PDB file of C-alpha atoms in Angstrom:
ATOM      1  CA  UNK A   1       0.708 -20.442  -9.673  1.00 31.00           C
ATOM      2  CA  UNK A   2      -2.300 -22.359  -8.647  1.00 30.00           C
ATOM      3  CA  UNK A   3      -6.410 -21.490  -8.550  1.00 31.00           C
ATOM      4  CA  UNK A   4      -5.709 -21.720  -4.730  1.00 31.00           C
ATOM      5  CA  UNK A   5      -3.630 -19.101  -4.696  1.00 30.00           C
ATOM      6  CA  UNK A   6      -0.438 -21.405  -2.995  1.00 29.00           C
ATOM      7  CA  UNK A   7       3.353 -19.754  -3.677  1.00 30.00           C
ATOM      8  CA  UNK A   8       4.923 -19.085  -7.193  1.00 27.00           C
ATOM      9  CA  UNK A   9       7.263 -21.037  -8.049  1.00 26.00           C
ATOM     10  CA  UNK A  10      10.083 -20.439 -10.669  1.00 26.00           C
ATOM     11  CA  UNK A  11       8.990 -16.514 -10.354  1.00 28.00           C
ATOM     12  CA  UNK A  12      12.180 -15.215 -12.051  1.00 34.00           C
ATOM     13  CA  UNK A  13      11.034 -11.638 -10.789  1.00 34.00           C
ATOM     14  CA  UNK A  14      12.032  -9.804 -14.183  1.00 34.00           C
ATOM     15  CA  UNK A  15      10.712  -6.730 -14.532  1.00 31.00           C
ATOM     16  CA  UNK A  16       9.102  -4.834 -17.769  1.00 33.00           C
ATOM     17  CA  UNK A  17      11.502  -2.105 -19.526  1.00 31.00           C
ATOM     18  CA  UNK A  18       8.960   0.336 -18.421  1.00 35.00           C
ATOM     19  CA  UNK A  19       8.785  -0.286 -14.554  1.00 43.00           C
ATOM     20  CA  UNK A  20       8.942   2.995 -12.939  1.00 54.00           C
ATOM     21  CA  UNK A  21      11.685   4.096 -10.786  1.00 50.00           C
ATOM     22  CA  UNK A  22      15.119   3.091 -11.753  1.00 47.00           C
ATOM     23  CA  UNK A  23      15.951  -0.311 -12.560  1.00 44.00           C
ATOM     24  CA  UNK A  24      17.807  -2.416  -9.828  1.00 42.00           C
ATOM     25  CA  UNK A  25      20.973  -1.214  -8.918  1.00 42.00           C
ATOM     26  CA  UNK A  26      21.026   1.937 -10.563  1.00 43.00           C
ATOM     27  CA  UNK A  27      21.717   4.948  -7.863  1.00 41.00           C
ATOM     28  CA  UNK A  28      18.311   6.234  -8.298  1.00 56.00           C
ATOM     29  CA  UNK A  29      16.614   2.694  -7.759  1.00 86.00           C
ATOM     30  CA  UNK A  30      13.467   3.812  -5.624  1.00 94.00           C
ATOM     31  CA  UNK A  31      10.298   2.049  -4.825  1.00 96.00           C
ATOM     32  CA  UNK A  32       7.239   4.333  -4.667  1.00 98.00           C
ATOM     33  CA  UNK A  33       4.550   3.296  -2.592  1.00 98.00           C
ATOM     34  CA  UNK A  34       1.409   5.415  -2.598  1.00 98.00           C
ATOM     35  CA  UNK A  35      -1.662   5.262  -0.831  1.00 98.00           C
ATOM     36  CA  UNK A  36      -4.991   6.944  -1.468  1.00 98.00           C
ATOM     37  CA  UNK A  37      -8.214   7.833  -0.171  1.00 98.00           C
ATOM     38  CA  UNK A  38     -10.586  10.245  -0.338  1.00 98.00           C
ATOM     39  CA  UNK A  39      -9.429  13.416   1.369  1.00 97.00           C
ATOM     40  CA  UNK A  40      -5.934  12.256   2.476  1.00 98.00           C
ATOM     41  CA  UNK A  41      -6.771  13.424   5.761  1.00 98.00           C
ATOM     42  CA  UNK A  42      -7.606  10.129   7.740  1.00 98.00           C
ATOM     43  CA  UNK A  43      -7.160   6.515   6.291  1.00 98.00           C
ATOM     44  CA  UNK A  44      -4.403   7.724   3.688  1.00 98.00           C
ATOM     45  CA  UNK A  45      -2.013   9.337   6.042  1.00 98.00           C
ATOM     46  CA  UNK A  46      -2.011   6.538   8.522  1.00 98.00           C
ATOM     47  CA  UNK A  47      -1.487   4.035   5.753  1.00 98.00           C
ATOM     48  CA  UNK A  48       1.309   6.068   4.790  1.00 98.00           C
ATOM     49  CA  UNK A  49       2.802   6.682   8.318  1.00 98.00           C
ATOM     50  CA  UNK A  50       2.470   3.298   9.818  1.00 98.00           C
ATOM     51  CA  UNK A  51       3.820   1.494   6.442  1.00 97.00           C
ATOM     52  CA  UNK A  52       6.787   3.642   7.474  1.00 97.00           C
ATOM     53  CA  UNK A  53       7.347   3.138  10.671  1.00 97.00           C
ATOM     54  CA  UNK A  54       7.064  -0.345   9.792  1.00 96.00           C
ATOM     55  CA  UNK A  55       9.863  -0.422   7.290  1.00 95.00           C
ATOM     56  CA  UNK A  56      11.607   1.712  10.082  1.00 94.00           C
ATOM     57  CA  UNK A  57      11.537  -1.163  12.491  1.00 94.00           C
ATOM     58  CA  UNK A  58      12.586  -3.766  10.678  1.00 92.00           C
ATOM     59  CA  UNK A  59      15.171  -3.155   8.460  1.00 88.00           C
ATOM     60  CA  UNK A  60      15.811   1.038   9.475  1.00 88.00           C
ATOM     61  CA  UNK A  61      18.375   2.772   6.978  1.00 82.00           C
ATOM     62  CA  UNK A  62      18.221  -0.626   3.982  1.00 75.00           C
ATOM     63  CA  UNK A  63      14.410   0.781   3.269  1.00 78.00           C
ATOM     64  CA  UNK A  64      14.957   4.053   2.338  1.00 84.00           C
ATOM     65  CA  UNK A  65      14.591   3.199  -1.320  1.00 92.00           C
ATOM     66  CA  UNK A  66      11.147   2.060  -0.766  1.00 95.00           C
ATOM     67  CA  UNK A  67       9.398   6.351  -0.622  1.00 97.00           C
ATOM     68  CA  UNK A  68       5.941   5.766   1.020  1.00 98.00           C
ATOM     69  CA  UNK A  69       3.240   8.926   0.166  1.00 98.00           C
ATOM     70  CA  UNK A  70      -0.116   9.441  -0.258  1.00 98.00           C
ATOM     71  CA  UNK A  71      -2.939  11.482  -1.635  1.00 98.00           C
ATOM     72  CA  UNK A  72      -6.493  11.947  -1.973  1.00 98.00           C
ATOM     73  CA  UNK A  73      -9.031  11.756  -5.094  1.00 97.00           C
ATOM     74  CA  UNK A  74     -10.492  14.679  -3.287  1.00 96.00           C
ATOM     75  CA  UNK A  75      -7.770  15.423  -1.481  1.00 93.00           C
ATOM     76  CA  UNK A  76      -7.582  18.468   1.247  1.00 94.00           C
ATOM     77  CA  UNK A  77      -4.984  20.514  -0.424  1.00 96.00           C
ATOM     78  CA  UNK A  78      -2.243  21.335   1.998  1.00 96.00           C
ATOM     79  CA  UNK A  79      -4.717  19.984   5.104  1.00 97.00           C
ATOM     80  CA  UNK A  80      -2.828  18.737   7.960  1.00 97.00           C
ATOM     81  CA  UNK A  81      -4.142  15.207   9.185  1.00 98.00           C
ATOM     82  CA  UNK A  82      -7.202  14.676  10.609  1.00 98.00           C
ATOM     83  CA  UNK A  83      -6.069  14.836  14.510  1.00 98.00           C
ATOM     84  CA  UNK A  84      -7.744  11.840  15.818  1.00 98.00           C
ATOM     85  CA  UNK A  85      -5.669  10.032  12.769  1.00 98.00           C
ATOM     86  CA  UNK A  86      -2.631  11.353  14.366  1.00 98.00           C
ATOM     87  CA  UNK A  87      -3.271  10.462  17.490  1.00 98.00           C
ATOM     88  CA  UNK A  88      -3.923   7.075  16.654  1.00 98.00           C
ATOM     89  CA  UNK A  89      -0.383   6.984  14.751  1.00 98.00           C
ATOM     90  CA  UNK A  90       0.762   7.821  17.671  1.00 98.00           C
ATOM     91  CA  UNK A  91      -0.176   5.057  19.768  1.00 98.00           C
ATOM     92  CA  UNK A  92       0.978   2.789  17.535  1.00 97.00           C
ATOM     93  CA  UNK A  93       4.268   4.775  17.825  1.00 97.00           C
ATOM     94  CA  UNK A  94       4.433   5.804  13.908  1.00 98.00           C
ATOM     95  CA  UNK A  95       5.191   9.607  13.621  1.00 97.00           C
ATOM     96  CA  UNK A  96       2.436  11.712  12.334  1.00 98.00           C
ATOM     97  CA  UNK A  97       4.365  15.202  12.270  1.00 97.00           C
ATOM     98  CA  UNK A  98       4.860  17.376   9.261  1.00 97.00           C
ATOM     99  CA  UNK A  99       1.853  15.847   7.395  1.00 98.00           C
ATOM    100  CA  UNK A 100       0.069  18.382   4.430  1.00 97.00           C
ATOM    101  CA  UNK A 101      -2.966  16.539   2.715  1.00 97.00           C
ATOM    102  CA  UNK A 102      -2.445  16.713  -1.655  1.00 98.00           C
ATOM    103  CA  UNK A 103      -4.986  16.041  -4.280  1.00 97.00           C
ATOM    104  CA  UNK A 104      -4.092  12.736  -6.399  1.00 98.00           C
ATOM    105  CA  UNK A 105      -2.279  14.039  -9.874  1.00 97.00           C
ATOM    106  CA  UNK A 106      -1.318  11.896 -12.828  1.00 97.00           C
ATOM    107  CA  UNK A 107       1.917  12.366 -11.949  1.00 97.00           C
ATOM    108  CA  UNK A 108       1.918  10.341  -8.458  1.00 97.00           C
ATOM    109  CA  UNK A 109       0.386   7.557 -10.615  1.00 97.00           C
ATOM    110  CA  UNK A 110       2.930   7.993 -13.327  1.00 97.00           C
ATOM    111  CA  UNK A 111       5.866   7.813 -10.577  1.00 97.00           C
ATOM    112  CA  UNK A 112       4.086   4.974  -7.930  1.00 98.00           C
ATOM    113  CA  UNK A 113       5.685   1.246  -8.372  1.00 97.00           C
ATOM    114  CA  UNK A 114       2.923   0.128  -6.269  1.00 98.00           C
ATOM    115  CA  UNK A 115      -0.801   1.893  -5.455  1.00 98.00           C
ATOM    116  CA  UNK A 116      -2.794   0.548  -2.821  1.00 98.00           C
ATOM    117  CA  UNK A 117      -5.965   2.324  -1.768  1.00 98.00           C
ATOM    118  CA  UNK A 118      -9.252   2.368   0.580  1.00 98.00           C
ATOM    119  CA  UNK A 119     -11.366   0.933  -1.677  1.00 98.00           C
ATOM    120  CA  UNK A 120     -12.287  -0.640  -4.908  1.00 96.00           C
ATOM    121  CA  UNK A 121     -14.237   3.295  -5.807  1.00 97.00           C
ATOM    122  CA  UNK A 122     -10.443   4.240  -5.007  1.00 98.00           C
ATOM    123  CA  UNK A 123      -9.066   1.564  -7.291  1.00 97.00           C
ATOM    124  CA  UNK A 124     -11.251   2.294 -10.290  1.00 97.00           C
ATOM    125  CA  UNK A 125     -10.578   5.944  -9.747  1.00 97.00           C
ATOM    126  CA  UNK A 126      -6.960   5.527 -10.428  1.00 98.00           C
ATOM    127  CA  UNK A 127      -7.359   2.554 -13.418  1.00 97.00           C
ATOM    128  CA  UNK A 128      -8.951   5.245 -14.871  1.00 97.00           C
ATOM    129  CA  UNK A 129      -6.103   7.647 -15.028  1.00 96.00           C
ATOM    130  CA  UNK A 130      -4.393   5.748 -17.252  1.00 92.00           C
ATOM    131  CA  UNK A 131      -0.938   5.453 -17.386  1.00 92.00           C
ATOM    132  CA  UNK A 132      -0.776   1.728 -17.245  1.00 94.00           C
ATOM    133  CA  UNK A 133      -1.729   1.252 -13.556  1.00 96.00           C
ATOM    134  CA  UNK A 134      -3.992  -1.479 -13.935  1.00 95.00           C
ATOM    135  CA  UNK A 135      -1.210  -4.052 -12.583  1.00 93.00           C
ATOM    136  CA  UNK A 136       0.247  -2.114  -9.952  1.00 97.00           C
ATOM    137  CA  UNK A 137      -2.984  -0.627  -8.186  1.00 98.00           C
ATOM    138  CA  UNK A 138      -5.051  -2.435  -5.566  1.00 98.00           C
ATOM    139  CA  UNK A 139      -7.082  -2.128  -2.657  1.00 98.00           C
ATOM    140  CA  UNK A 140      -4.690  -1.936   0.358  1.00 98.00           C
ATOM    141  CA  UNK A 141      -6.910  -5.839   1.531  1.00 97.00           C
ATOM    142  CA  UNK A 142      -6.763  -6.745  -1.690  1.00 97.00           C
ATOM    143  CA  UNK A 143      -3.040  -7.145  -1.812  1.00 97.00           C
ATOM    144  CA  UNK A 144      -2.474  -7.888   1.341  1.00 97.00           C
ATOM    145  CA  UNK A 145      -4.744 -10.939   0.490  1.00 96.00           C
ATOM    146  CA  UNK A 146      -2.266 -11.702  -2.518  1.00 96.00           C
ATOM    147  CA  UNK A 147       0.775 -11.485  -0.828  1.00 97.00           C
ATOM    148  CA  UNK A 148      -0.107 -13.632   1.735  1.00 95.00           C
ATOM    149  CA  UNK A 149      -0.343 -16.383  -0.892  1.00 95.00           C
ATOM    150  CA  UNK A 150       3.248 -15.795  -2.816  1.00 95.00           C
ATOM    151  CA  UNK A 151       5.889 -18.189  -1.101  1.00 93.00           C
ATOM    152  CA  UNK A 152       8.351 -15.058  -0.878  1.00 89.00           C
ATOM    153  CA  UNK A 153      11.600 -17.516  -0.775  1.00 90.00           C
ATOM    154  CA  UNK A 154      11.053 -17.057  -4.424  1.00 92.00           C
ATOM    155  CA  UNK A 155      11.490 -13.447  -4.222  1.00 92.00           C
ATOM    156  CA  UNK A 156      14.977 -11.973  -5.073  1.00 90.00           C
ATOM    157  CA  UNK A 157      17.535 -11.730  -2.425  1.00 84.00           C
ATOM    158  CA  UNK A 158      18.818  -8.625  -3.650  1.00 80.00           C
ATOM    159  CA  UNK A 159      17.877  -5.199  -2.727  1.00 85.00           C
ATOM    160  CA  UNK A 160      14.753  -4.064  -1.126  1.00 88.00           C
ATOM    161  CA  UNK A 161      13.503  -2.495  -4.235  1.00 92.00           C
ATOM    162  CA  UNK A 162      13.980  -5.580  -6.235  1.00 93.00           C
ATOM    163  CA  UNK A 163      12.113  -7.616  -4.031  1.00 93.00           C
ATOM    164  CA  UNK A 164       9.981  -5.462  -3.718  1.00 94.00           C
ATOM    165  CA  UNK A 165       9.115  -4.945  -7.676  1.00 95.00           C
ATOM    166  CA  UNK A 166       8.857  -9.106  -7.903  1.00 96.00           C
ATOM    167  CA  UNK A 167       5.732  -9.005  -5.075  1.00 96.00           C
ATOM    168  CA  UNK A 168       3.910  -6.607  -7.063  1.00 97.00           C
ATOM    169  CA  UNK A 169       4.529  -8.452 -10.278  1.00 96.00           C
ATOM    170  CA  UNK A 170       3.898 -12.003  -8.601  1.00 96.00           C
ATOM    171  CA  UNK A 171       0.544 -10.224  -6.509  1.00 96.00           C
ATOM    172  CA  UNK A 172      -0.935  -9.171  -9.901  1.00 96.00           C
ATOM    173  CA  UNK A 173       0.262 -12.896 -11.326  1.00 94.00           C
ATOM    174  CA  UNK A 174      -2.640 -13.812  -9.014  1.00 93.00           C
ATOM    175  CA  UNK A 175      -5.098 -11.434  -9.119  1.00 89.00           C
ATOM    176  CA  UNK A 176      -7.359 -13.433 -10.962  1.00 82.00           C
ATOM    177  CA  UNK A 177      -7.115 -17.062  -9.058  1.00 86.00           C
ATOM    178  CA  UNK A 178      -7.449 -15.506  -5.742  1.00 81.00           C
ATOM    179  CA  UNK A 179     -10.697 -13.335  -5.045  1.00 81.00           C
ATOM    180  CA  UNK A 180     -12.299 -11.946  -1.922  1.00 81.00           C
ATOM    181  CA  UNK A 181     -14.662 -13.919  -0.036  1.00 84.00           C
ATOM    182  CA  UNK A 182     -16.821 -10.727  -0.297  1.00 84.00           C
ATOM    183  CA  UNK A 183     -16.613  -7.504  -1.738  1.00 78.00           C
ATOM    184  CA  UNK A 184     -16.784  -5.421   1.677  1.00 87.00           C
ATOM    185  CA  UNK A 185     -13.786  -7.502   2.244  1.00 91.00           C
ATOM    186  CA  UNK A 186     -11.704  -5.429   0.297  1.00 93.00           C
ATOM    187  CA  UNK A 187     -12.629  -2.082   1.701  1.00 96.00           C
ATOM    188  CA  UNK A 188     -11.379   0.166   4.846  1.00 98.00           C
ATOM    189  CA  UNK A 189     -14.218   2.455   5.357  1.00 97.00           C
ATOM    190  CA  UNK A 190     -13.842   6.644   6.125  1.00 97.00           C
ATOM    191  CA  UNK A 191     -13.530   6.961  10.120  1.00 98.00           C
ATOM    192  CA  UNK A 192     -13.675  10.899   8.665  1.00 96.00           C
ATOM    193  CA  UNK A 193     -16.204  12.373  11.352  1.00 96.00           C
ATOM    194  CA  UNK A 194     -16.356   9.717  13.894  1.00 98.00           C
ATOM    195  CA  UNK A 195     -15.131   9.469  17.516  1.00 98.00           C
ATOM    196  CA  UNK A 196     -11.717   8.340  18.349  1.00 98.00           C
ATOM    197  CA  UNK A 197     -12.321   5.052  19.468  1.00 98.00           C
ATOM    198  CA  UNK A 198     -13.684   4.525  15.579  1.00 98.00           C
ATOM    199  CA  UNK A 199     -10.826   5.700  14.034  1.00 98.00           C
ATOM    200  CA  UNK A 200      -8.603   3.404  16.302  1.00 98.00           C
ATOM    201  CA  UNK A 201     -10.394   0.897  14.829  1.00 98.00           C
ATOM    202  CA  UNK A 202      -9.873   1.719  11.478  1.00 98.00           C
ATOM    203  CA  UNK A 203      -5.694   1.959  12.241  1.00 98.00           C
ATOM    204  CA  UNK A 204      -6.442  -1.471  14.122  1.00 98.00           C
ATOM    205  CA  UNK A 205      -7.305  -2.620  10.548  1.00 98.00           C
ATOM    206  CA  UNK A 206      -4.928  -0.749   8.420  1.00 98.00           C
ATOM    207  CA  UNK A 207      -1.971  -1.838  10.828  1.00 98.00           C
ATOM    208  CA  UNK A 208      -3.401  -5.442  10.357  1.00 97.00           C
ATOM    209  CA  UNK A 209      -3.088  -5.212   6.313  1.00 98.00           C
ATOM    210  CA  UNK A 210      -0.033  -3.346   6.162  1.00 98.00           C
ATOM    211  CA  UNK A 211       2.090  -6.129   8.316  1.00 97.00           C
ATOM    212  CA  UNK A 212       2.401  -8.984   6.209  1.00 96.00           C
ATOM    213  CA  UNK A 213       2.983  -6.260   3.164  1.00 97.00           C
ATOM    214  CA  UNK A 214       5.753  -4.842   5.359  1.00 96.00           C
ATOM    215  CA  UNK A 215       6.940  -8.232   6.054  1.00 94.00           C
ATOM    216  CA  UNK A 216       7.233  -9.393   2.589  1.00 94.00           C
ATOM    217  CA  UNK A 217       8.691  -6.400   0.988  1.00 91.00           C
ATOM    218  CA  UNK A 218      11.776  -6.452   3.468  1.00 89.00           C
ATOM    219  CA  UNK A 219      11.785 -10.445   4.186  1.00 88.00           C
ATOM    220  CA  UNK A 220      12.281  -9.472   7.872  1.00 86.00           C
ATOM    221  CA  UNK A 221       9.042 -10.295  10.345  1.00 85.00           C
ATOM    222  CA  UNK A 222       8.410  -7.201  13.068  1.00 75.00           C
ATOM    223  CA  UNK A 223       9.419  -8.435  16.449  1.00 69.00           C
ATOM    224  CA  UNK A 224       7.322  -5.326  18.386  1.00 55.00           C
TER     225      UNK A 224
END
């Protein structure tokens, strides 16, 4: 690891005795990925939908151990999705259907591998929980910013859920080297409200963070 933020080498990807999930290999080895905003009704759900399709397109059936959900610190309890959200999912061909809004609980904390969220408010909201998050929860920029730093030929070749357990573990390695050049850098503000063409903008951006993520948790680069 170096202060400008270049690949780790020698990671050896181990993972604490209290990772959640099940540990590699095991038949119920599953990667939790959840997302949060606010209300769970806009930024949230695409996260969530488009970080699935993603996986979807590159490596289809193999990432069905990584679960992607999401909820809200004030969530809309049973809401369906905003509809301009889904209709900007659908452009980008990711499937918004069957979508019900939830209110974050300590237990999707307690049961996430990884917890990226809107913004550092976000963030501190679910550090605050407890339950040991403090190394698996960023902003959704925020880690997208570390992992495009980590040299991911030193990430395990094993399964999907291994690998991706060593980015979150190498991300946090650099948490402190590599900061933003701002703090509005790290935030994807609430489209909630606005016209279409805003919110598109907003997916824009969310797609934008989500693909090298995507790319380094499955080692496979999206050819679409």
């Amino acid at each position: 690891m170096t202060p400008e933020g270049r690949g780790i080498r020698g990671y050896d990807g181990g993972l604490p005795a209290s990772a959640p999930g099940g540990g590699p290999g095991s038949p119920s080895d599953v990667f939790r990925v959840l997302h949060v905003c606010t209300g769970n009704v806009c930024r949230s759900p695409m996260a969530e939908r488009l970080m699935r399709h993603g996986l979807a397109l590159r490596v289809g059936a193999a990432g069905a151990g990584i679960v992607v959900e999401s909820a809200g610190t004030w969530g809309h309890e049973g809401a369906p999705m905003e509809a301009h959200a889904a209709a900007v999912l659908t452009e980008f061909g990711a499937d918004p259907a069957g979508f019900v809004g939830r209110e974050l609980l300590d237990d999707h904390v307690i049961d996430a591998d990884l917890v990226l969220t809107a913004t550092r408010d976000h963030r501190a909201q679910v550090i605050s929980m407890g339950h040991a998050a403090g190394l698996r929860t960023f902003t959704l920029k925020e880690f997208t910013r570390l992992v495009r730093a980590i040299d991911t030929a030193t990430l395990p070749d094993g399964s999907v859920t291994e690998r991706a357990r060593a980015l979150v573990q190498a991300a946090a390695a650099l948490r402190g080297w590599l900061l933003a050049p701002s703090p509005e850098a790290d935030e994807v503000h609430d489209p909630y409200g606005a016209p279409v063409g805003y919110f598109r903008s907003i997916g824009e951006e969310i797609q934008g963070a989500l693909d090298p993520v995507v790319t380094a948790l499955t080692g496979v680069t999206a050819t679409v």
